Amino acid sequence: MDYKLSNTAKEILLNNFQEKGFTIPSKGLYPFQWLWDSGFIAIGFAHFDIEKAKTEIKTLLNAQWENGFIPHIIFHDESNTYFPGPDFHQANLHAQANKKYKSTGMTQPPVTGFVLEKIYKIATEKEDILNFIKNNIDQVYKNHSYFYENRDPHNEGLVYIYHNWESGTDNSPIWDDIWESFDVPDYDFERRDTSHVDPSQRPTKKEYNYYLHIVDIAKECKYNDYKIAELSPFLVQDPLFNAMLIKSNNSLINLYKIIGNNDTKIEQLQKWQKKSITSFNSKLYDEELGAYIHFDLRNKKPIRFISSPSFSPLFAGIPNKEQAEKLINTMITKFGGENMYLCASFDPTSNRFDPKKYWRGPVWVNLNWIIYYGLLNYGYNDIAKQIKSDTLEILEKVGFYEYFDARKKAYTKEINGYGGSNFSWSAALYLDLINN
Ligand code: GLC
């Protein structure tokens, strides 16, 4: 296959890059800096403009709070195309919030650690990039300390998220039962997302009521993590989020070893790592389903559904060989087959599967990228190749949308991708996949 979209992908990233040193995920729909988007975007830039990759990370880290927390959205500019904005989130209710940057008071999957390692591998000027990493890695370490000290109330090595927006997989059917467990007021607000994207591809108004209500509860707690752990009706241990943290721990260990003279931090990271992986496998692995699942910490029960995040632990080296084998078998039997592109974001055999709606079924390039590298990790080269070629085939066919139908037959002339267009991480990770 010739990779004819490589220039388009670069153009998308360059067009979405902003003067203030960050890249928007998609014009109109997402006009600010998002945490995990920035990580994936930096990987894309590293393939052709390493300075921009560094700037992206640097700007993200500039928005870090005094306690090590890094917010999920940084509102660098005023914008009336997005709701809810900084006035709704009021992150400054937290005493240690960043004084310079407006942001939300929630976070997103901690990808920065592994992004640094990945950029180190891609960069050709090793000395220069190592210098950059030396100057910034401690901030990422501090972010990990923040997680283990504040987001792990039972000291399990597994951190919680208190909002579905922290998961990155915003309206996955995983959360449906949680919404049933508490009541919400009916908010009066004007949605902005649905003026950019077909509403049938976005969450419902009712779902937005829940999303806003949990933010309001966190605000009542002044974004204090211990209070949130006590009071938030949404409190989940998410396998994707924790796998990203574990993968990033590992990258920090590798990078500190290269840098040298950081034995105390390496020891601490190894301790976290050991505890996290042990708990992850005992608490989040469901033998019967042959998959990793989410745990509802508020209602003290496992959420027994399979989603693309179920396979993300491969990326972080969490499963043993036998678990990996089962995981892949689950993926092939439920998500695979000749009529399906890998990898739907939610179990296609479930009645909650919706092929068009946001995280309720469509394929997302970042999850495919995570699973691809995970499969390579464990030596499943054939299926890795398949997920890679599926991803490239979809992108070559319809372009750099935000998410895509997993059903091959859905691709008619009228159908392209879903959600935002010229979507940065789809472009960025395309560049990484074709260069690997
Ligand atoms: C959506 C996605 C989230 C992403 C954001 C910006 O909200 O669910 O994962 O970070 O868009 O692209």
Short mmCIF file of C-alpha atoms and ligand atoms in Angstrom, two decimals:
data_model
loop_
_atom_site.label_atom_id
_atom_site.label_comp_id
_atom_site.label_asym_id
_atom_site.label_seq_id
_atom_site.Cartn_x
_atom_site.Cartn_y
_atom_site.Cartn_z
CA MET A 1 0.00 0.00 0.00
CA ASP A 2 1.29 3.44 -0.72
CA TYR A 3 0.61 5.85 2.07
CA LYS A 4 -0.94 8.60 0.07
CA LEU A 5 -2.35 10.46 3.03
CA SER A 6 0.89 11.27 4.72
CA ASN A 7 0.94 14.87 3.50
CA THR A 8 -2.71 15.41 4.35
CA ALA A 9 -2.06 14.09 7.85
CA LYS A 10 0.82 16.52 8.33
CA GLU A 11 -1.28 19.41 7.02
CA ILE A 12 -4.08 18.62 9.45
CA LEU A 13 -1.68 18.74 12.37
CA LEU A 14 -0.07 21.95 11.17
CA ASN A 15 -3.46 23.59 10.58
CA ASN A 16 -4.73 22.56 14.00
CA PHE A 17 -1.57 23.80 15.72
CA GLN A 18 -2.20 27.12 17.51
CA GLU A 19 0.07 30.08 18.14
CA LYS A 20 -0.07 29.51 21.87
CA GLY A 21 1.78 26.23 21.46
CA PHE A 22 -0.85 23.50 21.44
CA THR A 23 -2.97 21.64 18.90
CA ILE A 24 -6.76 21.54 18.88
CA PRO A 25 -8.31 18.11 18.33
CA SER A 26 -10.77 19.38 15.71
CA LYS A 27 -11.85 22.82 14.58
CA GLY A 28 -15.20 24.02 16.00
CA LEU A 29 -16.03 20.87 17.94
CA TYR A 30 -12.95 20.86 20.18
CA PRO A 31 -11.30 24.31 20.21
CA PHE A 32 -8.90 23.87 23.19
CA GLN A 33 -6.09 21.60 24.38
CA TRP A 34 -7.10 18.13 25.56
CA LEU A 35 -4.70 16.09 27.67
CA TRP A 36 -4.51 12.72 25.98
CA ASP A 37 -5.07 14.20 22.53
CA SER A 38 -1.94 16.27 23.09
CA GLY A 39 0.04 13.13 23.85
CA PHE A 40 -1.00 11.38 20.63
CA ILE A 41 -0.55 14.57 18.65
CA ALA A 42 3.00 14.96 19.95
CA ILE A 43 3.79 11.45 18.67
CA GLY A 44 2.57 12.47 15.21
CA PHE A 45 4.60 15.67 15.21
CA ALA A 46 7.70 13.79 16.34
CA HIS A 47 7.76 12.15 12.91
CA PHE A 48 8.24 15.41 11.04
CA ASP A 49 8.52 18.41 13.35
CA ILE A 50 10.12 17.51 16.64
CA GLU A 51 10.04 21.09 17.91
CA LYS A 52 6.26 21.10 17.74
CA ALA A 53 6.15 17.76 19.56
CA LYS A 54 8.18 19.29 22.38
CA THR A 55 6.07 22.45 22.44
CA GLU A 56 2.87 20.43 22.69
CA ILE A 57 4.12 18.58 25.76
CA LYS A 58 5.68 21.66 27.30
CA THR A 59 2.41 23.62 27.02
CA LEU A 60 0.49 20.75 28.57
CA LEU A 61 2.90 20.52 31.48
CA ASN A 62 2.78 24.29 31.98
CA ALA A 63 -0.86 23.86 32.96
CA GLN A 64 -0.03 21.38 35.73
CA TRP A 65 -1.34 22.20 39.20
CA GLU A 66 0.81 22.56 42.30
CA ASN A 67 -0.29 19.13 43.52
CA GLY A 68 0.85 17.42 40.31
CA PHE A 69 -2.59 17.13 38.74
CA ILE A 70 -2.86 17.77 34.97
CA PRO A 71 -6.28 18.89 33.71
CA HIS A 72 -8.22 17.26 30.90
CA ILE A 73 -9.00 20.50 29.02
CA ILE A 74 -6.89 23.64 29.10
CA PHE A 75 -8.90 26.63 27.95
CA HIS A 76 -6.18 28.68 26.29
CA ASP A 77 -8.60 30.86 24.39
CA GLU A 78 -12.09 32.22 24.73
CA SER A 79 -14.51 30.31 22.56
CA ASN A 80 -18.25 30.31 22.22
CA THR A 81 -18.34 27.11 20.19
CA TYR A 82 -17.93 24.85 23.22
CA PHE A 83 -19.99 23.96 26.27
CA PRO A 84 -19.27 23.52 29.18
CA GLY A 85 -16.44 26.05 29.33
CA PRO A 86 -14.27 27.44 32.14
CA ASP A 87 -17.11 29.31 33.84
CA PHE A 88 -18.98 26.10 34.37
CA HIS A 89 -15.99 24.05 35.52
CA GLN A 90 -14.50 26.65 37.92
CA ALA A 91 -11.29 24.75 38.46
CA ASN A 92 -9.96 27.53 40.67
CA LEU A 93 -12.21 26.25 43.46
CA HIS A 94 -9.22 24.00 44.14
CA ALA A 95 -6.61 25.90 46.14
CA GLN A 96 -3.72 24.41 44.15
CA ALA A 97 -5.18 24.96 40.69
CA ASN A 98 -2.89 26.54 38.11
CA LYS A 99 -3.04 30.32 38.45
CA LYS A 100 -2.16 31.02 34.87
CA TYR A 101 -4.28 28.59 32.85
CA LYS A 102 -8.02 28.09 33.01
CA SER A 103 -8.97 24.45 32.89
CA THR A 104 -11.40 21.78 33.95
CA GLY A 105 -11.01 20.16 37.37
CA MET A 106 -10.85 16.66 35.98
CA THR A 107 -8.10 14.76 34.21
CA GLN A 108 -7.72 12.22 31.38
CA PRO A 109 -5.73 9.00 30.81
CA PRO A 110 -2.10 9.67 31.85
CA VAL A 111 -0.34 9.12 28.57
CA THR A 112 2.47 11.64 28.97
CA GLY A 113 5.03 9.18 30.35
CA PHE A 114 4.84 6.74 27.46
CA VAL A 115 4.59 9.60 25.00
CA LEU A 116 7.96 10.89 26.20
CA GLU A 117 9.52 7.48 25.69
CA LYS A 118 7.95 7.10 22.28
CA ILE A 119 9.21 10.52 21.19
CA TYR A 120 12.64 9.60 22.44
CA LYS A 121 12.58 6.55 20.20
CA ILE A 122 11.35 8.47 17.16
CA ALA A 123 13.69 11.46 17.47
CA THR A 124 16.87 11.42 15.42
CA GLU A 125 18.78 13.93 17.60
CA LYS A 126 18.97 11.79 20.72
CA GLU A 127 21.00 14.19 22.80
CA ASP A 128 18.64 17.05 22.18
CA ILE A 129 15.53 15.05 22.97
CA LEU A 130 17.11 13.56 26.06
CA ASN A 131 17.80 17.06 27.29
CA PHE A 132 14.19 17.96 26.76
CA ILE A 133 13.08 14.86 28.65
CA LYS A 134 15.51 15.55 31.49
CA ASN A 135 13.99 18.99 31.90
CA ASN A 136 10.41 17.77 31.97
CA ILE A 137 10.25 14.21 33.27
CA ASP A 138 10.01 15.17 36.95
CA GLN A 139 6.71 16.89 36.28
CA VAL A 140 5.33 13.67 34.88
CA TYR A 141 6.67 11.78 37.88
CA LYS A 142 4.92 14.29 40.13
CA ASN A 143 1.72 13.64 38.23
CA HIS A 144 2.04 9.91 38.96
CA SER A 145 2.68 10.64 42.65
CA TYR A 146 -0.46 12.75 42.63
CA PHE A 147 -2.45 9.78 41.36
CA TYR A 148 -1.15 7.28 43.88
CA GLU A 149 -1.48 9.71 46.78
CA ASN A 150 -4.90 11.12 45.98
CA ARG A 151 -6.83 8.79 43.73
CA ASP A 152 -6.34 5.47 45.46
CA PRO A 153 -8.43 5.69 48.66
CA HIS A 154 -8.07 1.97 49.54
CA ASN A 155 -4.41 1.84 48.75
CA GLU A 156 -4.79 -0.82 46.07
CA GLY A 157 -2.49 0.55 43.41
CA LEU A 158 -5.56 1.25 41.26
CA VAL A 159 -6.63 4.84 40.79
CA TYR A 160 -10.18 6.03 40.38
CA ILE A 161 -11.87 8.33 37.90
CA TYR A 162 -14.83 10.37 39.11
CA HIS A 163 -16.25 11.36 35.75
CA ASN A 164 -16.84 9.60 32.45
CA TRP A 165 -14.99 12.47 30.76
CA GLU A 166 -11.88 11.42 32.69
CA SER A 167 -12.01 8.00 31.02
CA GLY A 168 -11.57 9.41 27.52
CA THR A 169 -14.32 7.01 26.40
CA ASP A 170 -16.98 9.55 27.21
CA ASN A 171 -20.30 7.89 26.59
CA SER A 172 -19.46 4.23 26.62
CA PRO A 173 -22.37 1.94 27.55
CA ILE A 174 -20.16 0.96 30.51
CA TRP A 175 -21.59 3.97 32.37
CA ASP A 176 -25.27 3.23 31.66
CA ASP A 177 -25.94 1.39 34.90
CA ILE A 178 -24.22 4.09 36.92
CA TRP A 179 -26.65 6.65 35.52
CA GLU A 180 -29.47 4.47 36.81
CA SER A 181 -28.07 4.64 40.32
CA PHE A 182 -28.79 8.33 41.07
CA ASP A 183 -31.11 11.15 40.12
CA VAL A 184 -30.16 14.32 38.31
CA PRO A 185 -31.75 17.71 37.88
CA ASP A 186 -32.73 18.75 34.38
CA TYR A 187 -30.16 21.34 33.36
CA ASP A 188 -31.08 24.26 31.22
CA PHE A 189 -28.19 24.75 28.80
CA GLU A 190 -27.36 25.14 25.19
CA ARG A 191 -25.44 22.24 23.66
CA ARG A 192 -22.73 23.34 21.21
CA ASP A 193 -21.43 19.95 20.07
CA THR A 194 -24.63 19.12 18.22
CA SER A 195 -24.30 22.20 16.04
CA HIS A 196 -21.04 20.75 14.67
CA VAL A 197 -21.94 17.06 14.49
CA ASP A 198 -25.05 15.02 13.67
CA PRO A 199 -26.82 14.55 17.05
CA SER A 200 -27.34 10.84 16.34
CA GLN A 201 -23.54 10.45 16.70
CA ARG A 202 -23.36 12.31 20.05
CA PRO A 203 -24.59 11.71 23.62
CA THR A 204 -28.20 12.58 24.51
CA LYS A 205 -29.44 15.58 26.51
CA LYS A 206 -30.28 13.26 29.41
CA GLU A 207 -26.72 11.93 29.41
CA TYR A 208 -25.43 15.50 29.48
CA ASN A 209 -27.51 16.16 32.61
CA TYR A 210 -25.53 13.42 34.35
CA TYR A 211 -22.23 14.72 33.03
CA LEU A 212 -22.93 18.22 34.34
CA HIS A 213 -24.29 17.02 37.65
CA ILE A 214 -21.15 15.08 38.55
CA VAL A 215 -19.09 18.18 37.81
CA ASP A 216 -21.37 20.14 40.14
CA ILE A 217 -20.80 17.61 42.91
CA ALA A 218 -17.03 17.80 42.40
CA LYS A 219 -17.32 21.58 42.60
CA GLU A 220 -19.17 21.28 45.91
CA CYS A 221 -16.14 19.25 47.05
CA LYS A 222 -13.92 22.06 45.78
CA TYR A 223 -12.29 19.40 43.62
CA ASN A 224 -10.78 17.78 46.71
CA ASP A 225 -10.05 14.17 45.72
CA TYR A 226 -10.77 12.68 49.13
CA LYS A 227 -14.15 14.38 49.34
CA ILE A 228 -14.91 13.35 45.80
CA ALA A 229 -14.07 9.76 46.72
CA GLU A 230 -16.62 10.05 49.52
CA LEU A 231 -19.38 11.82 47.67
CA SER A 232 -19.24 11.36 43.92
CA PRO A 233 -21.96 9.01 42.62
CA PHE A 234 -19.53 8.16 39.80
CA LEU A 235 -16.38 6.47 41.07
CA VAL A 236 -14.77 3.90 38.81
CA GLN A 237 -11.53 1.96 38.44
CA ASP A 238 -11.08 2.00 34.69
CA PRO A 239 -8.79 -0.56 32.99
CA LEU A 240 -7.82 1.82 30.17
CA PHE A 241 -6.95 4.66 32.53
CA ASN A 242 -4.96 2.40 34.85
CA ALA A 243 -3.23 0.66 31.95
CA MET A 244 -2.07 4.04 30.65
CA LEU A 245 -0.71 4.89 34.09
CA ILE A 246 1.11 1.56 34.33
CA LYS A 247 2.54 1.85 30.83
CA SER A 248 3.69 5.37 31.66
CA ASN A 249 5.27 4.19 34.96
CA ASN A 250 7.25 1.76 32.92
CA SER A 251 8.35 4.41 30.45
CA LEU A 252 9.44 6.67 33.28
CA ILE A 253 11.55 3.83 34.70
CA ASN A 254 13.17 3.29 31.30
CA LEU A 255 13.84 6.98 30.79
CA TYR A 256 15.20 7.55 34.30
CA LYS A 257 17.58 4.64 33.71
CA ILE A 258 18.86 6.31 30.55
CA ILE A 259 19.20 9.64 32.33
CA GLY A 260 20.93 8.08 35.36
CA ASN A 261 21.15 9.16 39.01
CA ASN A 262 17.48 8.69 39.75
CA ASP A 263 17.47 5.47 41.78
CA THR A 264 15.01 6.64 44.43
CA LYS A 265 12.40 7.55 41.84
CA ILE A 266 12.98 4.31 39.96
CA GLU A 267 12.48 2.33 43.17
CA GLN A 268 9.26 4.17 43.93
CA LEU A 269 7.97 3.62 40.41
CA GLN A 270 8.80 -0.07 40.65
CA LYS A 271 6.87 -0.32 43.91
CA TRP A 272 3.82 1.32 42.40
CA GLN A 273 4.17 -0.88 39.38
CA LYS A 274 4.23 -4.12 41.31
CA LYS A 275 1.23 -3.25 43.41
CA SER A 276 -0.77 -1.87 40.49
CA ILE A 277 -0.22 -4.87 38.24
CA THR A 278 -1.07 -7.34 40.99
CA SER A 279 -4.34 -5.58 41.86
CA PHE A 280 -5.17 -5.01 38.22
CA ASN A 281 -5.02 -8.72 37.52
CA SER A 282 -6.89 -9.77 40.62
CA LYS A 283 -9.60 -7.11 40.51
CA LEU A 284 -10.11 -6.11 36.89
CA TYR A 285 -9.65 -9.41 35.08
CA ASP A 286 -12.85 -11.36 34.49
CA GLU A 287 -11.97 -14.99 33.92
CA GLU A 288 -15.40 -15.93 32.66
CA LEU A 289 -15.56 -13.12 30.08
CA GLY A 290 -11.90 -13.56 29.16
CA ALA A 291 -11.41 -9.81 29.36
CA TYR A 292 -10.50 -6.90 31.60
CA ILE A 293 -13.45 -4.92 32.87
CA HIS A 294 -14.27 -1.77 34.83
CA PHE A 295 -15.01 -1.76 38.56
CA ASP A 296 -17.71 0.47 40.05
CA LEU A 297 -16.08 1.60 43.27
CA ARG A 298 -19.10 3.57 44.45
CA ASN A 299 -21.53 0.66 44.19
CA LYS A 300 -18.81 -1.91 44.90
CA LYS A 301 -19.35 -4.14 41.90
CA PRO A 302 -17.66 -5.12 38.67
CA ILE A 303 -19.17 -3.72 35.46
CA ARG A 304 -19.22 -6.84 33.36
CA PHE A 305 -19.05 -5.55 29.78
CA ILE A 306 -16.36 -5.91 27.15
CA SER A 307 -15.12 -2.82 25.33
CA SER A 308 -11.98 -1.85 23.42
CA PRO A 309 -10.44 -0.66 26.73
CA SER A 310 -10.68 -4.32 27.82
CA PHE A 311 -7.73 -5.05 25.51
CA SER A 312 -5.59 -2.05 26.44
CA PRO A 313 -3.71 -3.86 29.26
CA LEU A 314 -1.73 -5.67 26.52
CA PHE A 315 -0.08 -2.34 25.80
CA ALA A 316 1.16 -2.09 29.38
CA GLY A 317 2.35 -5.70 29.69
CA ILE A 318 -0.23 -6.47 32.39
CA PRO A 319 -1.68 -9.88 31.38
CA ASN A 320 0.30 -13.08 31.72
CA LYS A 321 0.61 -15.28 28.63
CA GLU A 322 -2.51 -17.24 29.37
CA GLN A 323 -4.62 -14.14 29.99
CA ALA A 324 -3.27 -12.56 26.82
CA GLU A 325 -4.28 -15.63 24.84
CA LYS A 326 -7.82 -15.48 26.25
CA LEU A 327 -8.05 -11.76 25.65
CA ILE A 328 -7.14 -12.15 22.03
CA ASN A 329 -9.56 -15.00 21.63
CA THR A 330 -12.32 -12.77 23.05
CA MET A 331 -11.38 -10.00 20.67
CA ILE A 332 -11.38 -12.26 17.62
CA THR A 333 -14.62 -14.03 18.42
CA LYS A 334 -16.66 -11.03 19.54
CA PHE A 335 -15.11 -8.08 17.72
CA GLY A 336 -13.61 -9.76 14.66
CA GLY A 337 -14.88 -11.70 11.64
CA GLU A 338 -14.73 -10.86 7.98
CA ASN A 339 -17.54 -8.30 8.12
CA MET A 340 -16.00 -6.20 10.85
CA TYR A 341 -13.09 -3.85 11.08
CA LEU A 342 -11.08 -4.13 14.28
CA CYS A 343 -11.68 -2.82 16.80
CA ALA A 344 -15.18 -1.68 17.74
CA SER A 345 -15.17 0.41 20.90
CA PHE A 346 -17.91 -1.72 22.44
CA ASP A 347 -18.85 -5.39 22.27
CA PRO A 348 -20.66 -5.83 18.90
CA THR A 349 -22.53 -8.85 20.27
CA SER A 350 -24.12 -6.79 23.06
CA ASN A 351 -27.53 -5.12 22.70
CA ARG A 352 -25.90 -1.92 23.92
CA PHE A 353 -23.72 -1.78 20.80
CA ASP A 354 -24.50 1.23 18.59
CA PRO A 355 -22.35 1.36 15.44
CA LYS A 356 -22.62 5.13 14.94
CA LYS A 357 -22.68 6.65 18.34
CA TYR A 358 -19.48 8.04 19.81
CA TRP A 359 -17.98 5.46 22.20
CA ARG A 360 -20.88 3.04 21.96
CA GLY A 361 -19.49 1.03 19.05
CA PRO A 362 -17.42 2.94 16.49
CA VAL A 363 -13.70 2.34 15.85
CA TRP A 364 -11.33 4.95 17.31
CA VAL A 365 -7.81 5.31 15.95
CA ASN A 366 -6.14 5.87 19.32
CA LEU A 367 -7.56 2.69 20.82
CA ASN A 368 -6.54 0.76 17.72
CA TRP A 369 -3.05 2.17 18.03
CA ILE A 370 -2.86 1.13 21.70
CA ILE A 371 -4.11 -2.37 20.93
CA TYR A 372 -1.79 -2.70 17.93
CA TYR A 373 1.31 -2.06 20.02
CA GLY A 374 -0.11 -4.28 22.75
CA LEU A 375 -0.47 -7.19 20.33
CA LEU A 376 3.08 -6.69 19.08
CA ASN A 377 4.28 -6.73 22.69
CA TYR A 378 2.95 -10.24 23.11
CA GLY A 379 4.12 -11.46 19.72
CA TYR A 380 0.68 -11.68 18.10
CA ASN A 381 2.04 -10.28 14.89
CA ASP A 382 -0.68 -11.46 12.52
CA ILE A 383 -3.54 -9.91 14.37
CA ALA A 384 -1.43 -6.83 15.04
CA LYS A 385 -0.95 -6.55 11.30
CA GLN A 386 -4.68 -6.89 10.82
CA ILE A 387 -5.63 -4.14 13.22
CA LYS A 388 -3.05 -1.90 11.64
CA SER A 389 -4.20 -2.56 8.08
CA ASP A 390 -7.86 -2.17 9.11
CA THR A 391 -7.06 1.22 10.59
CA LEU A 392 -5.11 2.37 7.55
CA GLU A 393 -7.77 1.04 5.19
CA ILE A 394 -10.54 3.00 6.91
CA LEU A 395 -8.49 6.20 6.97
CA GLU A 396 -7.44 5.83 3.34
CA LYS A 397 -11.04 5.22 2.40
CA VAL A 398 -12.77 8.11 4.17
CA GLY A 399 -10.16 10.44 5.68
CA PHE A 400 -9.27 11.66 9.12
CA TYR A 401 -12.54 11.65 11.01
CA GLU A 402 -12.95 11.27 14.74
CA TYR A 403 -14.54 7.78 14.75
CA PHE A 404 -15.63 5.20 12.23
CA ASP A 405 -18.15 2.47 11.61
CA ALA A 406 -16.80 -0.98 12.45
CA ARG A 407 -19.17 -2.69 10.00
CA LYS A 408 -17.53 -3.01 6.60
CA LYS A 409 -20.88 -2.99 4.86
CA ALA A 410 -21.67 0.46 6.29
CA TYR A 411 -19.23 2.09 3.89
CA THR A 412 -21.39 3.24 1.03
CA LYS A 413 -20.79 6.33 -1.06
CA GLU A 414 -22.63 8.61 1.35
CA ILE A 415 -21.05 7.30 4.49
CA ASN A 416 -17.74 8.61 5.65
CA GLY A 417 -16.48 8.81 9.18
CA TYR A 418 -18.36 10.16 12.17
CA GLY A 419 -17.88 13.05 14.61
CA GLY A 420 -15.34 15.78 13.93
CA SER A 421 -13.33 15.95 10.71
CA ASN A 422 -9.64 16.78 10.24
CA PHE A 423 -9.24 15.14 13.60
CA SER A 424 -5.75 15.53 14.98
CA TRP A 425 -5.06 12.22 16.69
CA SER A 426 -6.37 10.22 13.72
CA ALA A 427 -3.82 12.09 11.57
CA ALA A 428 -1.03 11.87 14.15
CA LEU A 429 -1.32 8.15 14.76
CA TYR A 430 -1.64 7.44 11.05
CA LEU A 431 1.81 9.00 10.71
CA ASP A 432 3.10 6.76 13.46
CA LEU A 433 1.52 3.60 12.06
CA ILE A 434 2.89 4.09 8.55
CA ASN A 435 6.33 4.78 9.93
CA ASN A 436 6.43 1.69 12.06
C1 GLC B 1 -14.09 13.47 22.99
C2 GLC B 1 -13.43 12.15 23.33
C3 GLC B 1 -12.22 12.39 24.21
C4 GLC B 1 -11.29 13.38 23.53
C5 GLC B 1 -12.02 14.67 23.19
C6 GLC B 1 -11.20 15.62 22.35
O1 GLC B 1 -14.62 14.07 24.11
O2 GLC B 1 -14.34 11.29 23.95
O3 GLC B 1 -11.56 11.18 24.45
O4 GLC B 1 -10.19 13.65 24.32
O5 GLC B 1 -13.17 14.36 22.43
O6 GLC B 1 -10.81 15.00 21.17
#
